[in-house]
PDB file of C-alpha atoms in Angstrom:
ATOM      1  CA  UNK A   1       0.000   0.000   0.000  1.00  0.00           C
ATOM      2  CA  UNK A   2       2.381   2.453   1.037  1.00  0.00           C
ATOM      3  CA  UNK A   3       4.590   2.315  -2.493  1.00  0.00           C
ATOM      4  CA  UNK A   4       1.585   1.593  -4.434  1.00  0.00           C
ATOM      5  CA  UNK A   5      -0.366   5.071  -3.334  1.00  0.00           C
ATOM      6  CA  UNK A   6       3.365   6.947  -4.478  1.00  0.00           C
ATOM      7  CA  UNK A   7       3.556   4.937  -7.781  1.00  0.00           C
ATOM      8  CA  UNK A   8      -0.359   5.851  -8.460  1.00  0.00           C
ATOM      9  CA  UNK A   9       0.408   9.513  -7.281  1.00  0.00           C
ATOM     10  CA  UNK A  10       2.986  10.203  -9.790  1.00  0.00           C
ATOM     11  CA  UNK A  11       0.619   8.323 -12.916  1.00  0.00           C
ATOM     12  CA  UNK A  12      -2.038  10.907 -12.220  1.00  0.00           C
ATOM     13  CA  UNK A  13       0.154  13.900 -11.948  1.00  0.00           C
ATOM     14  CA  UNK A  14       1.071  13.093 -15.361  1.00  0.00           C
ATOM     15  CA  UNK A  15      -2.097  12.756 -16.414  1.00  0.00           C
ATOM     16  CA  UNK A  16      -2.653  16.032 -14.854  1.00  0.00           C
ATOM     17  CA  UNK A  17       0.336  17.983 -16.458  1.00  0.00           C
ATOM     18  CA  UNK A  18      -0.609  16.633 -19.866  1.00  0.00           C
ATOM     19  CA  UNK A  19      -4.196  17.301 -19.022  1.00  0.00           C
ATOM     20  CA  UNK A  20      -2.606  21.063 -18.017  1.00  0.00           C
ATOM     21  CA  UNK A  21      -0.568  21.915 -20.799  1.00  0.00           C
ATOM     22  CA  UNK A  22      -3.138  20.854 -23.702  1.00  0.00           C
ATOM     23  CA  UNK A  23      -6.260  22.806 -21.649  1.00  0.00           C
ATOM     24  CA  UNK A  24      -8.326  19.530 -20.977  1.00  0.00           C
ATOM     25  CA  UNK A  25     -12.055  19.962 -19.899  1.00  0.00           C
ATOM     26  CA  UNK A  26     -10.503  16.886 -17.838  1.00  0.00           C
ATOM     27  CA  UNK A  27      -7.896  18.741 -15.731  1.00  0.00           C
ATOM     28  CA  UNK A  28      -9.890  19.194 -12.628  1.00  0.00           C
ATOM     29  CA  UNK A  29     -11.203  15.660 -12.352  1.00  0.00           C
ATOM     30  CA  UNK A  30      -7.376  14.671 -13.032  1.00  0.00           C
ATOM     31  CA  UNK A  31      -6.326  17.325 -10.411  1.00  0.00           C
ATOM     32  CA  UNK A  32      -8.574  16.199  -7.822  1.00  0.00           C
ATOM     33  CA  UNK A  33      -7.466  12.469  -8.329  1.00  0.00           C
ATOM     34  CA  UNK A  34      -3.993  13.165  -8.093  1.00  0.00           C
ATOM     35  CA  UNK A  35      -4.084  15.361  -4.568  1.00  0.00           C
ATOM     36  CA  UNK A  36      -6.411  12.709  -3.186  1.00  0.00           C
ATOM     37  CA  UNK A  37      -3.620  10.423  -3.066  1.00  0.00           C
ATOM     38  CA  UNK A  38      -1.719  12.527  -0.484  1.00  0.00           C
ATOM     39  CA  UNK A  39      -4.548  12.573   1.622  1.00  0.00           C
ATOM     40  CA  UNK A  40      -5.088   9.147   1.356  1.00  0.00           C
ATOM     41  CA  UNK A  41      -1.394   8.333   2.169  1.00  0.00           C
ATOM     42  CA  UNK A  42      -1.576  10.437   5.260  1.00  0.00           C
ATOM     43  CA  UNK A  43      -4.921   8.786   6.614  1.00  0.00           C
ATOM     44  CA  UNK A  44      -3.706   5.500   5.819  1.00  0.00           C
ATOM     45  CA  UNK A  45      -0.943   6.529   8.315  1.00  0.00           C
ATOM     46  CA  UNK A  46      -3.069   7.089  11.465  1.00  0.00           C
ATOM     47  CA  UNK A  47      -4.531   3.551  10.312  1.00  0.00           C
ATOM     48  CA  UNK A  48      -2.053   1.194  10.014  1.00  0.00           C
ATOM     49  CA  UNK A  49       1.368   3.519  11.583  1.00  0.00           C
ATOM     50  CA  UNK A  50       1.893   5.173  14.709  1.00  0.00           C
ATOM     51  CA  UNK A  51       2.171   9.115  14.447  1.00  0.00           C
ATOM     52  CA  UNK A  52       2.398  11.134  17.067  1.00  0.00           C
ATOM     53  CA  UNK A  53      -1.052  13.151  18.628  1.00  0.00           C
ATOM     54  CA  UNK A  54       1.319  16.302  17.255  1.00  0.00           C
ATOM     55  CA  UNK A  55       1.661  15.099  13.447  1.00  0.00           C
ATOM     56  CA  UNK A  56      -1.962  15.700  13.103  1.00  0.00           C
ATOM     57  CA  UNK A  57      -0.763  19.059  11.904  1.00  0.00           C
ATOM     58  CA  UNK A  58      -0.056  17.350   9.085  1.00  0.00           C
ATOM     59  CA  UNK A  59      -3.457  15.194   8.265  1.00  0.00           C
ATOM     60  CA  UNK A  60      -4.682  18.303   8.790  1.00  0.00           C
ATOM     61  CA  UNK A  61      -2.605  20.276   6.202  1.00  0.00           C
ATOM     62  CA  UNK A  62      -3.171  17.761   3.777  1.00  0.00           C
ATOM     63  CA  UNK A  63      -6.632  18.035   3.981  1.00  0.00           C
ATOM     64  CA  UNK A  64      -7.080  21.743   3.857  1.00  0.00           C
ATOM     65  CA  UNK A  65      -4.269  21.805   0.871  1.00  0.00           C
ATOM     66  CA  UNK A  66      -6.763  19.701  -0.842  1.00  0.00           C
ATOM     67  CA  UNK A  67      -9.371  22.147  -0.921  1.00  0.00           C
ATOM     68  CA  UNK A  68      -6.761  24.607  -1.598  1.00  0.00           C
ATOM     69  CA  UNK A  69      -6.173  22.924  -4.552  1.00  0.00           C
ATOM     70  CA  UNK A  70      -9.787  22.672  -5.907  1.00  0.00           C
ATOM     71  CA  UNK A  71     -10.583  26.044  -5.477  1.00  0.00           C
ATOM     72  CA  UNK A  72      -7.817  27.354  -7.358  1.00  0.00           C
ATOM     73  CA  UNK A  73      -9.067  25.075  -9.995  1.00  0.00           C
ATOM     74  CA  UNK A  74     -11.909  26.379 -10.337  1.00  0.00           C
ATOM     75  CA  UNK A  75     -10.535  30.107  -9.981  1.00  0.00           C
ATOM     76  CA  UNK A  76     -11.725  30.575 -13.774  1.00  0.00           C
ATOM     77  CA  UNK A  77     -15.092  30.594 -12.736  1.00  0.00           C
ATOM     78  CA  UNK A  78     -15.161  32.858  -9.923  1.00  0.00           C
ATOM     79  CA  UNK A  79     -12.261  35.337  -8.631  1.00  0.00           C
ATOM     80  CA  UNK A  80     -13.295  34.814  -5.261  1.00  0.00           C
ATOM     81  CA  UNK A  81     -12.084  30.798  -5.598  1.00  0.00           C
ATOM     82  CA  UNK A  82      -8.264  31.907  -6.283  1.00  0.00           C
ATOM     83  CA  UNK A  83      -8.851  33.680  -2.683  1.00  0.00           C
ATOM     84  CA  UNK A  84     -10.263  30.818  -0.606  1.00  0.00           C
ATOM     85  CA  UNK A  85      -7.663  28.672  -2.056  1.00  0.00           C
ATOM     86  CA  UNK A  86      -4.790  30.911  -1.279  1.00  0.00           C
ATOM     87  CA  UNK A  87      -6.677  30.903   1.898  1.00  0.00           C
ATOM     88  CA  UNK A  88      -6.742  27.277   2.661  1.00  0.00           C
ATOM     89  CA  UNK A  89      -3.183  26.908   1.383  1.00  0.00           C
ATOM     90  CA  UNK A  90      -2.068  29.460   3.844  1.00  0.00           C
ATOM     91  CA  UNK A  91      -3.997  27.760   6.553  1.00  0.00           C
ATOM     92  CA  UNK A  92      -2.614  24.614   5.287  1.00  0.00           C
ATOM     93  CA  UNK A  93       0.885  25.896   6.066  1.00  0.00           C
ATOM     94  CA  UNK A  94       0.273  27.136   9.658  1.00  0.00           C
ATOM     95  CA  UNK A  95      -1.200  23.574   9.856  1.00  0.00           C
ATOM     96  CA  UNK A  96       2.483  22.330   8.908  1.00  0.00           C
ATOM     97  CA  UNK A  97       4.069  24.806  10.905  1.00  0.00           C
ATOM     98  CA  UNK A  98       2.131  23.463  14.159  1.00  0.00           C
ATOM     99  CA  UNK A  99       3.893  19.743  14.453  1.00  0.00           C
ATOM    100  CA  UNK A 100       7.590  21.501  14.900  1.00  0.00           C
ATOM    101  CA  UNK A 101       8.781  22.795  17.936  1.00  0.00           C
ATOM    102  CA  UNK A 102      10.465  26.779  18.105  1.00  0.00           C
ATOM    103  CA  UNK A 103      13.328  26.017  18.648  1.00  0.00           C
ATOM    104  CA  UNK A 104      14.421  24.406  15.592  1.00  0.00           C
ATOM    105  CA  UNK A 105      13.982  27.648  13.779  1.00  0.00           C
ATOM    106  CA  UNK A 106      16.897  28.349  11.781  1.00  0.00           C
ATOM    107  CA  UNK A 107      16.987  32.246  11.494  1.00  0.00           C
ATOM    108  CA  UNK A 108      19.618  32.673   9.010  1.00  0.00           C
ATOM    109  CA  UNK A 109      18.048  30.288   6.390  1.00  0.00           C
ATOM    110  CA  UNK A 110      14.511  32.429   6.876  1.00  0.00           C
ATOM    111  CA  UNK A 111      16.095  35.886   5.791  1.00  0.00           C
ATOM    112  CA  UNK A 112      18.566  34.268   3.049  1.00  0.00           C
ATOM    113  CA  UNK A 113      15.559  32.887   1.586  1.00  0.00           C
ATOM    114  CA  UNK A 114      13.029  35.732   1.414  1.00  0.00           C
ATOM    115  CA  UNK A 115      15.446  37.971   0.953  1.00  0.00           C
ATOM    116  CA  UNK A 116      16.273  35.907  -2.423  1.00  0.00           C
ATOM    117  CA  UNK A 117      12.486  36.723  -3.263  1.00  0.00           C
ATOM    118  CA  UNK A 118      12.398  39.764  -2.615  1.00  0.00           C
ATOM    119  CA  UNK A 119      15.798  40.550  -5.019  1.00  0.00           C
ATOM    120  CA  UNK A 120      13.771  38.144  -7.808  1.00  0.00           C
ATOM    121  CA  UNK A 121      10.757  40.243  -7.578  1.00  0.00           C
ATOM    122  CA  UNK A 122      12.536  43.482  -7.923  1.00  0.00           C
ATOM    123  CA  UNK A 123      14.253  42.288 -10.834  1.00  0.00           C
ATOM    124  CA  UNK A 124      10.647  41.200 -12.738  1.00  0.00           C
ATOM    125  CA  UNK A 125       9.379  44.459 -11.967  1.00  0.00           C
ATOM    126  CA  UNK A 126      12.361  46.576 -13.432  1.00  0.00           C
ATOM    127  CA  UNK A 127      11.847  44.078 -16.414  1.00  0.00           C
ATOM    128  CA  UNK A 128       8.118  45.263 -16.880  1.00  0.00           C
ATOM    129  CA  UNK A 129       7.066  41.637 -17.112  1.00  0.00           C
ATOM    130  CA  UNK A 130       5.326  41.309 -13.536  1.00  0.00           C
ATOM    131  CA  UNK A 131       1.520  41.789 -13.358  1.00  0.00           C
ATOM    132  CA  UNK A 132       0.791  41.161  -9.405  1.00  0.00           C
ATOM    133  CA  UNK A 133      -2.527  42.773  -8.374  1.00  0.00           C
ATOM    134  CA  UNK A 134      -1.599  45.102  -5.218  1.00  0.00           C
ATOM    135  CA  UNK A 135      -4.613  43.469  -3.029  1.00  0.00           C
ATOM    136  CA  UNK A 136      -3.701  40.223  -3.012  1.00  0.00           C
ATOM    137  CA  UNK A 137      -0.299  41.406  -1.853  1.00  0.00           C
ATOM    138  CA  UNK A 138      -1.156  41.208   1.822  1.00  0.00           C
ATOM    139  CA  UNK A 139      -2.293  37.075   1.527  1.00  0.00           C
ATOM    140  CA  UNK A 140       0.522  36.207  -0.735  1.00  0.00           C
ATOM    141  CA  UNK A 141       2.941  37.967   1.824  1.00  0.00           C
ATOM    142  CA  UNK A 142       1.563  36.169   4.598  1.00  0.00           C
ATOM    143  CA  UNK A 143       1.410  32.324   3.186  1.00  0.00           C
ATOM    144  CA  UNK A 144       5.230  33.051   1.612  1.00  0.00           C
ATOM    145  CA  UNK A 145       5.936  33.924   5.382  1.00  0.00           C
ATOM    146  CA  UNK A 146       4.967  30.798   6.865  1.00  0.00           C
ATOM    147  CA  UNK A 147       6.189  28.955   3.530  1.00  0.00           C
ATOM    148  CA  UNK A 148       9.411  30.251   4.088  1.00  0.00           C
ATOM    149  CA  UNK A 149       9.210  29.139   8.050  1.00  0.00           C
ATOM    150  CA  UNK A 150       8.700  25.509   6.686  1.00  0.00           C
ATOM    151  CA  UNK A 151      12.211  25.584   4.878  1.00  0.00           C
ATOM    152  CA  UNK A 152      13.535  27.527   8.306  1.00  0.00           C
ATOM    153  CA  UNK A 153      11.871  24.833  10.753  1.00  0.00           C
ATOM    154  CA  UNK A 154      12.670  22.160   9.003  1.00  0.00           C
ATOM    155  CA  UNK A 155      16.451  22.359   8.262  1.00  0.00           C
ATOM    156  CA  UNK A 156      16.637  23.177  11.291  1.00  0.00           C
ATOM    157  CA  UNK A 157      15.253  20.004  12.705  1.00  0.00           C
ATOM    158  CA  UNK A 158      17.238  17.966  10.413  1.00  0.00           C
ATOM    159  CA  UNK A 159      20.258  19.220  11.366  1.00  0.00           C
ATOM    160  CA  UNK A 160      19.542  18.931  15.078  1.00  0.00           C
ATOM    161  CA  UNK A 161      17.802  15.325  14.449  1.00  0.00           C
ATOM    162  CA  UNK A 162      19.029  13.894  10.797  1.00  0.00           C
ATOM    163  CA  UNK A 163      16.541  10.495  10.314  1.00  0.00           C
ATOM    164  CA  UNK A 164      14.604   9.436   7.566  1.00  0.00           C
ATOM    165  CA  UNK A 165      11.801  11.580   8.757  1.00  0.00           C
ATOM    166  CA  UNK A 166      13.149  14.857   9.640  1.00  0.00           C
ATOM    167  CA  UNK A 167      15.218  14.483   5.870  1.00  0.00           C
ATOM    168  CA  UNK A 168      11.416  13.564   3.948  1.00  0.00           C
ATOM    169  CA  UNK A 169       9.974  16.782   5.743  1.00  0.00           C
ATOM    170  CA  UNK A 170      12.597  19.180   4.547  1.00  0.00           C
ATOM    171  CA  UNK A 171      13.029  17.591   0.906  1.00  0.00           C
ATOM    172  CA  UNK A 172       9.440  18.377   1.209  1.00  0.00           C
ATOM    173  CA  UNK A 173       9.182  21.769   2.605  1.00  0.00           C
ATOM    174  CA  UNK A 174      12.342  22.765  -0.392  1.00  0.00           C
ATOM    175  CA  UNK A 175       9.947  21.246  -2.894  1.00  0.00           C
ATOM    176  CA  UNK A 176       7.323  23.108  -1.461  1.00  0.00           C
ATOM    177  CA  UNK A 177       9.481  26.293  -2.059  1.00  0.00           C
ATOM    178  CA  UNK A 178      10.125  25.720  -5.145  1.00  0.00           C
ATOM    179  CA  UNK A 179       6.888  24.793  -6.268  1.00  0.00           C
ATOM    180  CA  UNK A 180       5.314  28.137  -5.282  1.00  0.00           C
ATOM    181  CA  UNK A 181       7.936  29.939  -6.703  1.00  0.00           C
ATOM    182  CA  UNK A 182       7.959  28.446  -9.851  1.00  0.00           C
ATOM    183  CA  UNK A 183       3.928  28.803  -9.440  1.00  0.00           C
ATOM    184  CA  UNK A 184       4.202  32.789  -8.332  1.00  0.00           C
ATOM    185  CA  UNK A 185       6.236  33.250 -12.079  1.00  0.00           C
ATOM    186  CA  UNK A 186       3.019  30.968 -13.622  1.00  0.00           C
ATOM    187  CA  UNK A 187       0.484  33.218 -12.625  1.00  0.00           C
ATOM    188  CA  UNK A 188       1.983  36.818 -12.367  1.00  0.00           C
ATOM    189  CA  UNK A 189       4.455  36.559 -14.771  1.00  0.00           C
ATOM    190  CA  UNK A 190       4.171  37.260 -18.199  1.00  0.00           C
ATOM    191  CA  UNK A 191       4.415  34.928 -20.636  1.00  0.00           C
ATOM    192  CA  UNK A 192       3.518  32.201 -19.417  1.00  0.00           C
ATOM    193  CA  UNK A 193       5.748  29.143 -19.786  1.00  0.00           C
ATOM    194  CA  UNK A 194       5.097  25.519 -20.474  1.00  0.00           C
ATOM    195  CA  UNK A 195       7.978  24.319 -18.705  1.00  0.00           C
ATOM    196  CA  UNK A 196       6.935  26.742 -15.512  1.00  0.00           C
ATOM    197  CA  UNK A 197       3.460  24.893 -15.556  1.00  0.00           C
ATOM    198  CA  UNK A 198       5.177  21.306 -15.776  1.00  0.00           C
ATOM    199  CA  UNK A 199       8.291  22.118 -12.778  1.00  0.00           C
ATOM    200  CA  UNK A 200       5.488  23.832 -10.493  1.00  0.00           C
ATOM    201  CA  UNK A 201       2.738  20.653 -11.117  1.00  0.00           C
ATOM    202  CA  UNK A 202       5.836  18.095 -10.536  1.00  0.00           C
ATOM    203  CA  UNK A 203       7.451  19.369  -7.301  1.00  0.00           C
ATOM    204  CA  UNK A 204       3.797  20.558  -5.605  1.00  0.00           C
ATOM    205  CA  UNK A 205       3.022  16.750  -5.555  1.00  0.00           C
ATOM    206  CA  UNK A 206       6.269  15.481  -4.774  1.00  0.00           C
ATOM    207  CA  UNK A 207       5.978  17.995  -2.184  1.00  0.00           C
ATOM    208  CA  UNK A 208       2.704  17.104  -0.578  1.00  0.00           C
ATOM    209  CA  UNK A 209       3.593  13.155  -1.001  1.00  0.00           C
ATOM    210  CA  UNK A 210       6.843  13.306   0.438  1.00  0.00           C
ATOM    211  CA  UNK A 211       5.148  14.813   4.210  1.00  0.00           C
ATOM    212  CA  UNK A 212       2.375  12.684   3.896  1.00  0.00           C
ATOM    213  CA  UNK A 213       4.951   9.880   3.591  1.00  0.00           C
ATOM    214  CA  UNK A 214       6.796  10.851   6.474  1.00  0.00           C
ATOM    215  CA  UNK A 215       4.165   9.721   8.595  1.00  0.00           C
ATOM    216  CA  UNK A 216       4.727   6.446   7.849  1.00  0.00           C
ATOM    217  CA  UNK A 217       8.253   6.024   9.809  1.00  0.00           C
TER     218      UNK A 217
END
């Protein structure tokens, strides 16, 4: 079960970035298949491994990441759905955030990191090429904040506790980082590139398998 639900994971995110990059009427049924499997990975956890009463934090941001992920596919049919899912991606995050302790927070590796965003989105904007609509500034601020905290928290952890676990969540949390980067460029910057769409689709469900998999250990 536990390498079948990986191996079926990455089938339907192909399915999905095909389904993505050729416009498919298909792409949300696709898209909804494929994040199902990380929820399904991290419930089959609680059933059949041991997690801790903490790593809940992490059924739970699977769960709210999944509705995330269908309201920002159906953000073509209503503005207010790219809201609620940046909502529930954001809460998703803090849900994350909850499992590791404060004092694993690496404090160096939070400003390096948004201070590298910062520099890229300065140099978009002098390029003319970024189209980011000022009020949704104040959400995307505060999920890269806590996004950002994931990569802090959790090479922090690592280093302080390196195991199979600890090294899944931060693979994870730098896939994560990536991911929304890449997926930032998708959406605000201009054109928009294939191979953006495919890198962004790729390491989101990498990202989102890889924590749900670290329940299982």
């Amino acid at each position: 079960m536990i390498v079948l639900i990986p191996l079926s994971s990455l089938v339907f995110t192909i399915l999905l970035i095909f389904a993505t990059l050729n416009d498919s009427p298909d792409r949300l049924w696709f898209k909804l298949m494929a994040c199902a499997h990380f929820v399904v990975l991290g419930l089959g956890a609680f059933v059949y491994a041991d997690p801790t009463m903490r790593e809940y934090g992490i059924l739970l941001g699977l769960v709210l990441s999944f509705l995330g992920d269908l309201f920002l596919a159906l953000r073509r049919r209503s503005k207010n759905y790219f809201m609620l899912g940046i909502a529930f991606f954001t809460f998703a995050q803090f849900a994350y955030l909850s499992i590791y302790p404060w004092t694993s927070f690496q404090h160096p590796v939070f400003v390096i990191a948004f201070t590298l965003q910062i520099l890229t989105l300065w140099a978009f904007s002098q390029k003319g090429v970024l189209e980011l609509p000022h009020k949704i500034l104040p959400f995307l601020i505060l999920y890269d904040f806590a996004l950002v905290a994931m990569v802090s928290f959790t090479s922090g952890l690592y280093s302080f506790e390196p195991n199979p676990v600890t090294l899944l969540r931060l693979v994870s949390s730098s896939a994560f980082f990536l991911s929304d980067s890449i997926l930032f460029m998708v959406y605000f910057i201009k054109p928009k590139k294939k191979a953006r769409i495919v890198a962004y689709l790729f390491l989101y469900h990498v990202a989102q398998t890889l924590i749900a998999l670290s329940l299982w250990y």
